[in-house]
Amino acid sequence: MGSITVDVWLYGALARYGETLRFLGQHAEALALLERAVALNDSDFWALGSLGATYSALERQRSALLTFDRALALSPQYVWAWAWKGVVLRQARRYAEAVQALERALDGVRASVEKLHSKGRLTDAQRDAGLTGITPAGDLRALRDADLVVEAVSEDAALKRDIFAQLDALTAPHAILASNTSSISITAIAAATARPAKVIGMHFMNPVPLMQ
């Protein structure tokens, strides 16, 4: 019994520390810890999702996709993993599969919205407006006419800067570009654009639908 308790604590420490290092952009160090954590407990979809994102940051896309698939086999409604898998597939130019992954992410969103509706937290009108307001896309060019763009990819500074540079080139000069980051400098992200005064932080705490 004692050894099981120690393993649980060790697993938790490795997973959390690895996730923290991933947030800080120290991906090689994060990978070593997260792989050890998953070796101790391969039934935690959250740790597998974090490991998949770390593989992606290190450009090990095949490992990333395989790991996301393991996470999604454990939790088919893991919206973040479906969305991140879509990003990896898009980077690999597997656009049709990317859109399919985004559709699966939307299935998770729909299930969450329907659950809130069934509990009386949302009216019929609020549910319908929320669901019809989402359109999946496999290309950033779909955001060309947006007045406000909110980025919510993994906490990978290089990835965020790359996305903001692309958004800066695609969107109108008046568009506000927001990041959902909880740990990366907005100033550093804004430096990738020609409009730093229009780059803002807009962090949503988790779980978003339940926050007041």
Coordinates of N, CA and C in Angstrom, one line a residue:
M1 N 0.8 -1.2 0.0 CA 0.0 0.0 0.0 C 0.9 1.3 0.0
G2 N 1.9 1.2 0.8 CA 2.8 2.4 0.9 C 3.5 2.7 -0.5
S3 N 3.9 1.6 -1.2 CA 4.5 1.9 -2.5 C 3.6 2.5 -3.5
I4 N 2.3 2.1 -3.4 CA 1.3 2.6 -4.3 C 1.1 4.1 -4.1
T5 N 1.0 4.5 -2.8 CA 0.9 5.9 -2.4 C 2.0 6.7 -2.9
V6 N 3.3 6.2 -2.8 CA 4.5 6.9 -3.2 C 4.4 7.1 -4.7
D7 N 4.0 6.0 -5.5 CA 3.9 6.1 -6.9 C 2.9 7.2 -7.4
V8 N 1.8 7.3 -6.6 CA 0.8 8.3 -7.0 C 1.3 9.7 -6.8
W9 N 2.0 9.9 -5.7 CA 2.6 11.2 -5.4 C 3.7 11.5 -6.4
L10 N 4.5 10.5 -6.7 CA 5.6 10.7 -7.7 C 5.0 11.1 -9.1
Y11 N 4.0 10.3 -9.5 CA 3.3 10.6 -10.7 C 2.8 12.0 -10.8
G12 N 2.1 12.4 -9.7 CA 1.5 13.8 -9.7 C 2.6 14.8 -9.8
A13 N 3.7 14.6 -9.1 CA 4.8 15.6 -9.1 C 5.4 15.7 -10.4
L14 N 5.7 14.6 -11.1 CA 6.3 14.6 -12.4 C 5.4 15.2 -13.4
A15 N 4.1 14.9 -13.4 CA 3.1 15.4 -14.4 C 3.0 16.9 -14.2
R16 N 2.8 17.4 -13.0 CA 2.6 18.9 -12.8 C 3.9 19.6 -13.1
Y17 N 5.0 19.1 -12.7 CA 6.3 19.8 -12.9 C 6.6 19.8 -14.4
G18 N 6.3 18.7 -15.1 CA 6.5 18.6 -16.5 C 5.6 19.6 -17.3
E19 N 4.3 19.8 -16.8 CA 3.4 20.7 -17.4 C 3.9 22.2 -17.2
T20 N 4.4 22.4 -16.0 CA 5.0 23.8 -15.7 C 6.1 24.1 -16.7
L21 N 7.0 23.1 -16.9 CA 8.2 23.4 -17.8 C 7.7 23.6 -19.2
R22 N 6.6 22.9 -19.6 CA 6.1 23.0 -20.9 C 5.5 24.4 -21.1
F23 N 4.9 24.9 -20.1 CA 4.3 26.3 -20.1 C 5.5 27.3 -20.3
L24 N 6.6 27.0 -19.7 CA 7.8 27.9 -19.7 C 8.6 27.7 -21.0
G25 N 8.2 26.8 -21.8 CA 8.9 26.6 -23.1 C 10.1 25.7 -23.0
Q26 N 10.3 25.1 -21.8 CA 11.4 24.2 -21.7 C 11.0 22.8 -22.1
H27 N 10.8 22.6 -23.4 CA 10.1 21.4 -23.8 C 11.0 20.1 -23.7
A28 N 12.3 20.1 -23.9 CA 13.1 18.9 -23.7 C 13.0 18.4 -22.3
E29 N 13.1 19.3 -21.3 CA 13.0 19.0 -19.9 C 11.6 18.5 -19.5
A30 N 10.6 19.2 -20.1 CA 9.2 18.8 -19.8 C 9.0 17.4 -20.4
L31 N 9.5 17.1 -21.6 CA 9.3 15.8 -22.2 C 9.8 14.6 -21.3
A32 N 11.0 14.8 -20.7 CA 11.6 13.8 -19.9 C 10.7 13.5 -18.7
L33 N 10.1 14.5 -18.1 CA 9.3 14.3 -16.9 C 7.9 13.7 -17.3
L34 N 7.3 14.2 -18.3 CA 6.0 13.8 -18.7 C 6.1 12.3 -19.2
E35 N 7.1 11.9 -19.9 CA 7.3 10.5 -20.3 C 7.4 9.6 -19.1
R36 N 8.1 10.1 -18.0 CA 8.2 9.3 -16.8 C 6.8 9.2 -16.1
A37 N 6.1 10.3 -16.1 CA 4.8 10.3 -15.5 C 3.8 9.3 -16.2
V38 N 3.8 9.4 -17.5 CA 2.9 8.5 -18.3 C 3.4 7.0 -18.1
A39 N 4.7 6.8 -17.9 CA 5.1 5.4 -17.7 C 4.6 4.9 -16.4
L40 N 4.4 5.8 -15.4 CA 3.8 5.4 -14.1 C 2.3 5.2 -14.2
N41 N 1.7 6.0 -15.0 CA 0.2 6.0 -15.1 C -0.2 6.4 -16.5
D42 N -0.5 5.4 -17.3 CA -0.9 5.6 -18.7 C -2.4 5.7 -18.9
S43 N -3.1 5.9 -17.8 CA -4.6 6.0 -17.9 C -5.1 7.4 -17.6
D44 N -4.2 8.4 -17.5 CA -4.6 9.8 -17.3 C -4.6 10.5 -18.6
F45 N -5.7 10.8 -19.1 CA -5.8 11.5 -20.4 C -5.2 12.9 -20.4
W46 N -5.3 13.5 -19.2 CA -4.7 14.9 -19.1 C -3.2 14.9 -19.3
A47 N -2.5 13.9 -18.7 CA -1.0 13.9 -18.8 C -0.7 13.5 -20.3
L48 N -1.5 12.6 -20.9 CA -1.2 12.2 -22.2 C -1.4 13.4 -23.2
G49 N -2.4 14.2 -22.9 CA -2.6 15.4 -23.8 C -1.4 16.3 -23.6
S50 N -0.9 16.5 -22.4 CA 0.2 17.4 -22.2 C 1.4 16.9 -22.9
L51 N 1.6 15.5 -22.8 CA 2.8 14.9 -23.5 C 2.7 15.1 -25.0
G52 N 1.5 14.9 -25.5 CA 1.3 15.1 -27.0 C 1.6 16.5 -27.4
A53 N 1.2 17.5 -26.6 CA 1.5 18.9 -27.0 C 3.0 19.1 -26.9
T54 N 3.7 18.5 -26.0 CA 5.2 18.6 -25.9 C 5.9 18.0 -27.1
Y55 N 5.4 16.8 -27.5 CA 6.0 16.2 -28.7 C 5.8 17.2 -29.9
S56 N 4.6 17.8 -30.0 CA 4.4 18.7 -31.1 C 5.3 19.9 -31.1
A57 N 5.5 20.5 -29.9 CA 6.5 21.6 -29.7 C 7.9 21.2 -30.2
L58 N 8.2 20.0 -30.0 CA 9.5 19.5 -30.4 C 9.6 19.0 -31.8
E59 N 8.4 19.2 -32.5 CA 8.3 18.8 -33.9 C 8.4 17.3 -34.1
R60 N 7.9 16.6 -33.2 CA 7.8 15.1 -33.3 C 6.3 14.8 -33.5
Q61 N 5.8 15.2 -34.7 CA 4.4 15.2 -35.0 C 3.8 13.8 -34.9
R62 N 4.5 12.8 -35.4 CA 3.9 11.4 -35.4 C 3.7 11.0 -34.0
S63 N 4.7 11.2 -33.1 CA 4.5 10.9 -31.7 C 3.4 11.7 -31.1
A64 N 3.3 12.9 -31.5 CA 2.2 13.8 -30.9 C 0.8 13.2 -31.3
L65 N 0.6 12.8 -32.6 CA -0.6 12.3 -33.0 C -1.0 11.0 -32.3
L66 N 0.0 10.1 -32.2 CA -0.2 8.8 -31.5 C -0.6 9.0 -30.0
T67 N 0.0 10.0 -29.4 CA -0.2 10.3 -28.0 C -1.6 10.9 -27.8
F68 N -2.0 11.8 -28.7 CA -3.3 12.4 -28.6 C -4.4 11.3 -28.8
D69 N -4.1 10.4 -29.7 CA -5.1 9.3 -30.0 C -5.2 8.5 -28.7
R70 N -4.1 8.2 -27.9 CA -4.2 7.5 -26.7 C -5.1 8.3 -25.7
A71 N -4.9 9.6 -25.6 CA -5.7 10.4 -24.7 C -7.1 10.4 -25.1
L72 N -7.4 10.5 -26.3 CA -8.8 10.5 -26.8 C -9.5 9.2 -26.7
A73 N -8.7 8.1 -26.7 CA -9.3 6.8 -26.5 C -9.8 6.7 -25.1
L74 N -9.1 7.4 -24.1 CA -9.5 7.3 -22.7 C -10.7 8.3 -22.5
S75 N -10.7 9.5 -23.2 CA -11.7 10.5 -23.0 C -12.1 11.1 -24.3
P76 N -13.1 10.5 -25.0 CA -13.4 10.9 -26.3 C -14.0 12.4 -26.4
Q77 N -14.4 12.9 -25.2 CA -14.9 14.3 -25.2 C -13.8 15.3 -24.8
Y78 N -12.5 14.9 -24.8 CA -11.4 15.8 -24.4 C -11.2 16.8 -25.5
V79 N -12.0 18.0 -25.4 CA -12.0 19.0 -26.4 C -10.7 19.5 -26.8
W80 N -9.9 19.8 -25.7 CA -8.5 20.4 -25.9 C -7.7 19.5 -26.8
A81 N -7.7 18.2 -26.5 CA -6.9 17.3 -27.3 C -7.3 17.2 -28.8
W82 N -8.7 17.2 -29.0 CA -9.1 17.2 -30.4 C -8.7 18.4 -31.1
A83 N -8.8 19.6 -30.4 CA -8.4 20.8 -31.1 C -6.9 20.9 -31.4
W84 N -6.1 20.4 -30.4 CA -4.7 20.4 -30.6 C -4.3 19.4 -31.6
K85 N -4.9 18.3 -31.7 CA -4.7 17.3 -32.8 C -5.0 17.9 -34.1
G86 N -6.0 18.7 -34.2 CA -6.3 19.4 -35.4 C -5.2 20.4 -35.8
V87 N -4.6 21.1 -34.8 CA -3.5 22.0 -35.1 C -2.3 21.2 -35.7
V88 N -2.0 20.0 -35.1 CA -0.9 19.2 -35.6 C -1.1 18.7 -37.0
L89 N -2.3 18.3 -37.3 CA -2.7 17.8 -38.6 C -2.6 18.9 -39.6
R90 N -3.0 20.1 -39.2 CA -2.9 21.2 -40.2 C -1.4 21.5 -40.5
Q91 N -0.6 21.5 -39.4 CA 0.8 21.7 -39.7 C 1.4 20.7 -40.6
A92 N 0.9 19.5 -40.5 CA 1.4 18.4 -41.4 C 0.7 18.4 -42.8
R93 N -0.1 19.5 -43.0 CA -0.9 19.7 -44.3 C -1.9 18.6 -44.5
R94 N -2.3 18.0 -43.5 CA -3.4 16.9 -43.6 C -4.7 17.6 -43.3
Y95 N -5.1 18.5 -44.2 CA -6.2 19.5 -43.9 C -7.5 18.8 -43.7
A96 N -7.9 17.8 -44.5 CA -9.2 17.2 -44.3 C -9.3 16.5 -42.9
E97 N -8.2 15.9 -42.5 CA -8.2 15.2 -41.2 C -8.2 16.3 -40.1
A98 N -7.6 17.4 -40.3 CA -7.6 18.5 -39.4 C -9.0 19.0 -39.1
V99 N -9.8 19.2 -40.2 CA -11.2 19.6 -40.1 C -12.0 18.6 -39.3
Q100 N -11.7 17.3 -39.6 CA -12.5 16.2 -38.9 C -12.2 16.3 -37.4
A101 N -10.9 16.5 -37.0 CA -10.5 16.6 -35.6 C -11.2 17.8 -35.0
L102 N -11.3 18.9 -35.7 CA -12.0 20.1 -35.2 C -13.5 19.8 -35.0
E103 N -14.1 19.0 -35.9 CA -15.5 18.7 -35.8 C -15.7 17.8 -34.5
R104 N -14.7 16.9 -34.2 CA -14.8 16.1 -33.0 C -14.7 17.0 -31.8
A105 N -13.9 18.1 -31.8 CA -13.8 19.0 -30.7 C -15.1 19.7 -30.5
L106 N -15.8 20.0 -31.7 CA -17.1 20.7 -31.6 C -18.1 19.8 -31.0
D107 N -18.0 18.5 -31.2 CA -18.9 17.5 -30.6 C -18.8 17.6 -29.1
G108 N -17.6 17.8 -28.6 CA -17.4 18.0 -27.1 C -18.0 19.3 -26.6
V109 N -17.9 20.4 -27.4 CA -18.5 21.6 -27.0 C -20.0 21.5 -27.0
R110 N -20.5 20.8 -28.0 CA -22.0 20.7 -28.1 C -22.5 19.9 -26.9
A111 N -21.7 18.8 -26.5 CA -22.2 18.0 -25.3 C -22.1 18.9 -24.1
S112 N -21.1 19.7 -23.9 CA -21.0 20.6 -22.7 C -22.2 21.6 -22.7
V113 N -22.5 22.2 -23.9 CA -23.6 23.1 -23.9 C -24.9 22.5 -23.6
E114 N -25.1 21.3 -24.2 CA -26.4 20.6 -24.0 C -26.5 20.2 -22.5
K115 N -25.4 19.9 -21.9 CA -25.5 19.5 -20.4 C -25.9 20.7 -19.6
L116 N -25.3 21.9 -19.9 CA -25.7 23.1 -19.2 C -27.2 23.5 -19.5
H117 N -27.6 23.2 -20.7 CA -29.0 23.5 -21.1 C -30.0 22.6 -20.3
S118 N -29.6 21.3 -20.2 CA -30.5 20.4 -19.5 C -30.6 20.7 -18.0
K119 N -29.6 21.4 -17.5 CA -29.6 21.8 -16.1 C -30.3 23.1 -15.8
G120 N -30.7 23.7 -16.9 CA -31.4 25.0 -16.8 C -30.4 26.2 -16.7
R121 N -29.1 26.0 -16.9 CA -28.2 27.1 -16.9 C -28.2 27.9 -18.1
L122 N -28.7 27.4 -19.2 CA -28.8 28.1 -20.5 C -30.2 28.0 -21.0
T123 N -30.7 29.1 -21.6 CA -32.0 29.1 -22.2 C -31.9 28.5 -23.6
D124 N -33.0 28.2 -24.2 CA -33.0 27.7 -25.6 C -32.2 28.6 -26.5
A125 N -32.5 29.9 -26.4 CA -31.9 30.9 -27.2 C -30.4 31.0 -27.0
Q126 N -30.0 30.9 -25.8 CA -28.6 31.0 -25.5 C -27.8 29.7 -26.0
R127 N -28.5 28.6 -25.8 CA -27.9 27.3 -26.4 C -27.7 27.4 -27.9
D128 N -28.8 27.8 -28.6 CA -28.8 27.9 -30.0 C -27.8 28.9 -30.5
A129 N -27.7 30.1 -29.9 CA -26.8 31.1 -30.3 C -25.4 30.7 -30.1
G130 N -25.1 30.0 -29.0 CA -23.7 29.5 -28.8 C -23.3 28.5 -29.8
L131 N -24.1 27.6 -30.1 CA -23.7 26.5 -31.1 C -23.7 27.0 -32.5
T132 N -24.6 27.9 -32.9 CA -24.6 28.3 -34.3 C -23.5 29.4 -34.5
G133 N -22.9 29.9 -33.5 CA -21.9 30.9 -33.6 C -20.5 30.3 -33.8
I134 N -20.3 29.0 -33.9 CA -19.0 28.4 -34.0 C -18.9 27.7 -35.4
T135 N -17.9 28.1 -36.1 CA -17.6 27.5 -37.4 C -16.2 27.0 -37.5
P136 N -16.0 25.7 -37.6 CA -14.7 25.1 -37.7 C -14.0 25.5 -39.0
A137 N -12.7 25.7 -38.9 CA -11.9 26.0 -40.1 C -10.5 25.4 -40.0
G138 N -9.9 25.0 -41.1 CA -8.6 24.4 -41.1 C -7.5 25.3 -41.6
D139 N -7.8 26.6 -41.7 CA -6.9 27.5 -42.2 C -7.1 28.9 -41.5
L140 N -6.0 29.5 -41.1 CA -6.1 30.9 -40.5 C -6.7 31.9 -41.4
R141 N -6.7 31.7 -42.7 CA -7.3 32.7 -43.6 C -8.8 32.8 -43.4
A142 N -9.4 31.9 -42.7 CA -10.8 32.0 -42.4 C -11.1 33.2 -41.4
L143 N -10.0 33.7 -40.7 CA -10.1 34.8 -39.8 C -9.8 36.1 -40.4
R144 N -9.7 36.2 -41.7 CA -9.3 37.4 -42.4 C -10.2 38.6 -42.1
D145 N -11.5 38.4 -42.0 CA -12.4 39.5 -41.7 C -12.7 39.7 -40.3
A146 N -12.1 39.0 -39.4 CA -12.4 39.2 -38.0 C -12.0 40.5 -37.4
D147 N -12.8 41.0 -36.5 CA -12.4 42.2 -35.7 C -11.7 41.9 -34.4
L148 N -11.9 40.7 -33.9 CA -11.3 40.3 -32.7 C -10.9 38.8 -32.9
V149 N -9.7 38.4 -32.6 CA -9.2 37.0 -32.7 C -8.6 36.7 -31.3
V150 N -9.1 35.6 -30.7 CA -8.6 35.1 -29.5 C -7.9 33.8 -29.7
E151 N -6.6 33.8 -29.5 CA -5.8 32.6 -29.6 C -5.7 31.8 -28.3
A152 N -5.9 30.4 -28.5 CA -5.9 29.6 -27.3 C -5.2 28.3 -27.6
V153 N -4.1 28.3 -28.2 CA -3.3 27.1 -28.5 C -2.5 26.8 -27.2
S154 N -1.7 25.7 -27.3 CA -0.9 25.3 -26.2 C 0.1 26.4 -25.8
E155 N 0.5 26.3 -24.5 CA 1.5 27.3 -24.0 C 2.9 27.1 -24.5
D156 N 3.0 27.4 -25.8 CA 4.3 27.2 -26.5 C 4.6 28.6 -27.1
A157 N 5.6 29.3 -26.6 CA 5.9 30.7 -27.0 C 6.2 30.8 -28.4
A158 N 7.0 29.9 -29.0 CA 7.3 30.0 -30.4 C 6.1 29.8 -31.3
L159 N 5.3 28.8 -30.9 CA 4.0 28.6 -31.7 C 3.1 29.8 -31.7
K160 N 3.0 30.4 -30.5 CA 2.1 31.6 -30.4 C 2.7 32.7 -31.2
R161 N 4.0 33.0 -31.1 CA 4.6 34.1 -31.9 C 4.4 33.8 -33.4
D162 N 4.5 32.6 -33.9 CA 4.3 32.2 -35.3 C 2.9 32.5 -35.7
I163 N 1.9 32.1 -34.8 CA 0.5 32.3 -35.2 C 0.2 33.8 -35.2
F164 N 0.7 34.6 -34.2 CA 0.4 36.0 -34.2 C 1.1 36.7 -35.4
A165 N 2.2 36.3 -35.9 CA 2.8 36.9 -37.1 C 1.9 36.6 -38.3
Q166 N 1.4 35.4 -38.4 CA 0.5 35.1 -39.5 C -0.8 35.9 -39.4
L167 N -1.4 36.0 -38.2 CA -2.6 36.8 -38.0 C -2.4 38.3 -38.3
D168 N -1.2 38.8 -38.0 CA -0.9 40.2 -38.2 C -0.9 40.4 -39.7
A169 N -0.4 39.5 -40.5 CA -0.4 39.6 -42.0 C -1.8 39.4 -42.6
L170 N -2.6 38.6 -42.0 CA -3.9 38.3 -42.6 C -5.0 39.2 -42.2
T171 N -5.1 39.7 -41.0 CA -6.2 40.5 -40.5 C -6.1 42.0 -40.8
A172 N -7.2 42.7 -40.7 CA -7.2 44.1 -41.0 C -6.4 44.8 -39.9
P173 N -5.9 46.0 -40.2 CA -5.0 46.7 -39.2 C -5.8 47.1 -37.9
H174 N -7.1 47.2 -38.0 CA -7.8 47.6 -36.8 C -8.1 46.4 -35.9
A175 N -7.9 45.2 -36.4 CA -8.3 44.0 -35.6 C -7.5 43.8 -34.3
I176 N -8.2 43.4 -33.2 CA -7.5 43.2 -32.0 C -7.1 41.7 -31.9
L177 N -5.9 41.4 -31.6 CA -5.4 40.0 -31.5 C -5.1 39.7 -30.0
A178 N -5.9 38.8 -29.5 CA -5.8 38.5 -28.1 C -5.2 37.1 -27.8
S179 N -4.5 36.9 -26.7 CA -4.0 35.6 -26.4 C -4.6 35.1 -25.1
N180 N -4.9 33.8 -25.0 CA -5.4 33.2 -23.8 C -4.3 32.7 -22.8
T181 N -3.1 33.1 -23.1 CA -2.0 32.6 -22.3 C -2.1 32.9 -20.8
S182 N -1.6 32.0 -20.0 CA -1.6 32.3 -18.6 C -0.2 32.5 -18.1
S183 N 0.8 32.3 -18.9 CA 2.2 32.4 -18.4 C 3.2 33.0 -19.3
I184 N 2.9 33.2 -20.6 CA 3.8 33.8 -21.6 C 3.6 35.3 -21.7
S185 N 4.7 36.0 -21.8 CA 4.6 37.5 -21.9 C 3.9 38.0 -23.1
I186 N 2.9 38.8 -22.8 CA 2.1 39.4 -24.0 C 3.0 40.3 -24.8
T187 N 4.0 41.0 -24.1 CA 4.9 41.8 -24.8 C 5.7 41.0 -25.8
A188 N 6.1 39.8 -25.4 CA 6.9 39.0 -26.3 C 6.1 38.5 -27.5
I189 N 4.8 38.2 -27.2 CA 4.0 37.7 -28.3 C 3.7 38.9 -29.2
A190 N 3.4 40.1 -28.7 CA 3.1 41.3 -29.5 C 4.3 41.7 -30.4
A191 N 5.5 41.3 -29.9 CA 6.7 41.7 -30.7 C 6.8 41.0 -32.1
A192 N 6.0 39.9 -32.2 CA 5.9 39.2 -33.5 C 5.0 39.9 -34.5
T193 N 4.4 41.0 -34.1 CA 3.5 41.7 -35.0 C 3.9 43.1 -35.2
A194 N 3.2 43.8 -36.1 CA 3.5 45.2 -36.4 C 2.5 46.1 -35.7
R195 N 1.7 45.4 -34.8 CA 0.6 46.2 -34.1 C 0.6 45.8 -32.6
P196 N 1.7 46.0 -31.9 CA 1.8 45.6 -30.5 C 0.8 46.2 -29.6
A197 N 0.3 47.5 -30.0 CA -0.7 48.1 -29.2 C -2.1 47.5 -29.3
K198 N -2.2 46.6 -30.3 CA -3.5 45.9 -30.5 C -3.4 44.5 -30.1
V199 N -2.4 44.1 -29.4 CA -2.3 42.7 -28.9 C -2.5 42.7 -27.4
I200 N -3.5 41.9 -26.9 CA -3.9 41.9 -25.5 C -3.9 40.5 -25.0
G201 N -3.9 40.5 -23.6 CA -4.1 39.2 -22.9 C -5.6 39.1 -22.6
M202 N -6.2 37.9 -22.8 CA -7.6 37.7 -22.4 C -7.7 36.2 -21.9
H203 N -7.3 36.0 -20.7 CA -7.2 34.7 -20.2 C -8.6 34.2 -19.6
F204 N -9.0 33.0 -20.0 CA -10.3 32.5 -19.5 C -9.9 31.3 -18.5
M205 N -10.4 31.4 -17.3 CA -10.1 30.4 -16.3 C -10.9 29.1 -16.7
N206 N -10.4 28.0 -16.2 CA -11.0 26.7 -16.5 C -11.9 26.2 -15.3
P207 N -13.0 25.5 -15.5 CA -13.6 25.3 -16.9 C -14.4 26.5 -17.3
V208 N -14.2 27.0 -18.5 CA -14.8 28.3 -19.0 C -16.3 28.3 -18.8
P209 N -17.1 27.3 -19.1 CA -18.6 27.4 -19.1 C -19.1 27.6 -17.7
L210 N -18.3 27.3 -16.6 CA -18.8 27.3 -15.3 C -18.3 28.6 -14.5
M211 N -17.5 29.4 -15.2 CA -16.9 30.6 -14.5 C -18.0 31.7 -14.5
Q212 N -18.0 32.5 -13.4 CA -19.0 33.6 -13.3 C -18.3 34.9 -13.8

